[in-house]
Amino acid sequence: MIRYKTKEEIEIMIEGGKRHSEILRALKEMIEPGMSTLILEEEALRLIKAHGDKSAFLGYTPAGAHRPFPASLCVSINDEIVHGIPNEAARILNDGDIVSIDLGLIHKGLITDAAITVAVGTIDDESKTLLKITEEALEAGIREAVPGNHIGDIGAAISEVVEPTGFTLAEDLAGHGVGHAVHEDPFVPNFGIRGVEEELLPGMVIAIEPMVNVGKAGIKVAKDGYTIKTRDGSRSAHFEHTVAITEDGHIVLTR
Ligand code: MG
């Protein structure tokens, strides 16, 4: 069931999204070769708490998981697509890596979800293209997120950006409704047919999140039970925004 948000709830999410984007920007600025992913986790938690907010991921147990997620931030490096655990991996970022940081923020009880993928030092041309295409795919999806369009329009626009490049959209992973919970209806796939699936209506709030692999679309779950990686070991990028559908268009809450 889709939980439409009231104007008052969207006002809260606008403030939450602003805080959210400021935290991601601050984390991005910190990223440099030689840094432990644990530093990113600690700084994320500090910034979240400094404003009286909470992480939506810390302690969250998604459907099918056997234990709660142990961190406030997902940090996924190179062939890791999503849900990498920063404080268990004890990993160091190396020059040439790409790292995705994904944050769920709870502000006054309402959740926003957003992710960026960042270059660590100097990255190769293929990785640069990967980041550019993934971000373009997100923007193409966002442009379709207006009242009267359908969920299928978003996925169609995303796949139309990615498919001609030879990169692939990671299988089985999709965007989602968000707000009262991390994952709400509707399911927002990164592929689709124009004009089909749920109609977008004012009050819907969705996370749009293309995850793009250099190689094949196949995925696998790592031994930690959370980190999702490309099956062929190729690199993957992830960009995500939380978008509220309004009467006359949309607001990108986490811009
Ligand atoms: Mg998400």
Short mmCIF file of C-alpha atoms in Angstrom, two decimals, residues 144-228:
data_model
loop_
_atom_site.label_atom_id
_atom_site.label_comp_id
_atom_site.label_asym_id
_atom_site.label_seq_id
_atom_site.Cartn_x
_atom_site.Cartn_y
_atom_site.Cartn_z
CA GLU A 144 9.85 11.55 -15.39
CA ALA A 145 8.75 11.76 -11.74
CA VAL A 146 5.81 14.12 -12.25
CA PRO A 147 2.10 13.70 -11.56
CA GLY A 148 0.25 11.85 -14.29
CA ASN A 149 3.29 9.82 -15.32
CA HIS A 150 3.70 6.23 -14.18
CA ILE A 151 6.40 4.26 -12.37
CA GLY A 152 7.18 2.58 -15.70
CA ASP A 153 8.19 5.94 -17.19
CA ILE A 154 10.96 6.33 -14.62
CA GLY A 155 12.48 2.90 -15.28
CA ALA A 156 12.18 3.32 -19.03
CA ALA A 157 14.06 6.63 -18.91
CA ILE A 158 16.81 5.16 -16.72
CA SER A 159 17.38 2.14 -18.94
CA GLU A 160 17.34 4.28 -22.10
CA VAL A 161 20.38 6.15 -20.73
CA VAL A 162 22.28 3.05 -19.60
CA GLU A 163 21.63 0.45 -22.30
CA PRO A 164 23.31 2.21 -25.26
CA THR A 165 26.54 2.54 -23.24
CA GLY A 166 27.11 -1.21 -22.88
CA PHE A 167 26.98 -0.90 -19.10
CA THR A 168 24.17 -2.76 -17.31
CA LEU A 169 21.67 -2.03 -14.55
CA ALA A 170 22.28 -4.33 -11.57
CA GLU A 171 19.62 -7.05 -11.56
CA ASP A 172 16.99 -7.33 -8.80
CA LEU A 173 17.86 -3.97 -7.21
CA ALA A 174 15.40 -1.09 -7.39
CA GLY A 175 14.17 2.15 -5.92
CA HIS A 176 11.21 2.32 -3.55
CA GLY A 177 8.72 4.45 -1.70
CA VAL A 178 10.21 6.03 1.43
CA GLY A 179 9.18 8.16 4.41
CA HIS A 180 7.58 6.32 7.29
CA ALA A 181 9.82 3.31 6.58
CA VAL A 182 13.08 2.81 4.69
CA HIS A 183 11.30 0.66 2.11
CA GLU A 184 7.67 1.38 1.28
CA ASP A 185 5.52 0.77 -1.77
CA PRO A 186 5.77 1.34 -4.63
CA PHE A 187 8.67 -0.67 -6.04
CA VAL A 188 10.57 1.64 -8.45
CA PRO A 189 12.54 -0.55 -10.88
CA ASN A 190 15.34 0.75 -13.08
CA PHE A 191 13.60 -0.62 -16.18
CA GLY A 192 10.03 -0.36 -17.33
CA ILE A 193 7.48 0.37 -19.97
CA ARG A 194 6.11 3.87 -20.39
CA GLY A 195 2.59 4.40 -19.12
CA VAL A 196 2.41 1.25 -17.00
CA GLU A 197 2.57 0.48 -13.24
CA GLU A 198 1.32 2.89 -10.56
CA GLU A 199 0.35 6.41 -11.54
CA LEU A 200 2.46 9.09 -9.87
CA LEU A 201 0.28 11.31 -7.70
CA PRO A 202 0.96 14.30 -5.43
CA GLY A 203 2.07 13.12 -1.99
CA MET A 204 4.04 10.12 -3.25
CA VAL A 205 7.66 10.13 -2.07
CA ILE A 206 10.06 7.77 -3.83
CA ALA A 207 13.75 6.96 -3.81
CA ILE A 208 15.07 6.69 -7.37
CA GLU A 209 18.38 4.84 -7.50
CA PRO A 210 20.07 3.46 -10.60
CA MET A 211 22.90 1.02 -9.82
CA VAL A 212 25.05 0.60 -12.92
CA ASN A 213 27.67 -2.11 -13.54
CA VAL A 214 30.56 -1.88 -16.00
CA GLY A 215 30.15 -5.58 -16.81
CA LYS A 216 27.20 -7.92 -16.58
CA ALA A 217 24.05 -7.30 -14.54
CA GLY A 218 24.49 -10.31 -12.24
CA ILE A 219 24.83 -9.77 -8.50
CA LYS A 220 25.86 -11.84 -5.46
CA VAL A 221 25.69 -11.33 -1.71
CA ALA A 222 29.00 -11.37 0.19
CA LYS A 223 29.63 -13.55 3.27
CA ASP A 224 28.70 -10.70 5.63
CA GLY A 225 25.10 -11.15 4.48
CA TYR A 226 24.73 -7.51 3.44
CA THR A 227 27.26 -6.39 0.85
CA ILE A 228 25.91 -6.87 -2.67
#
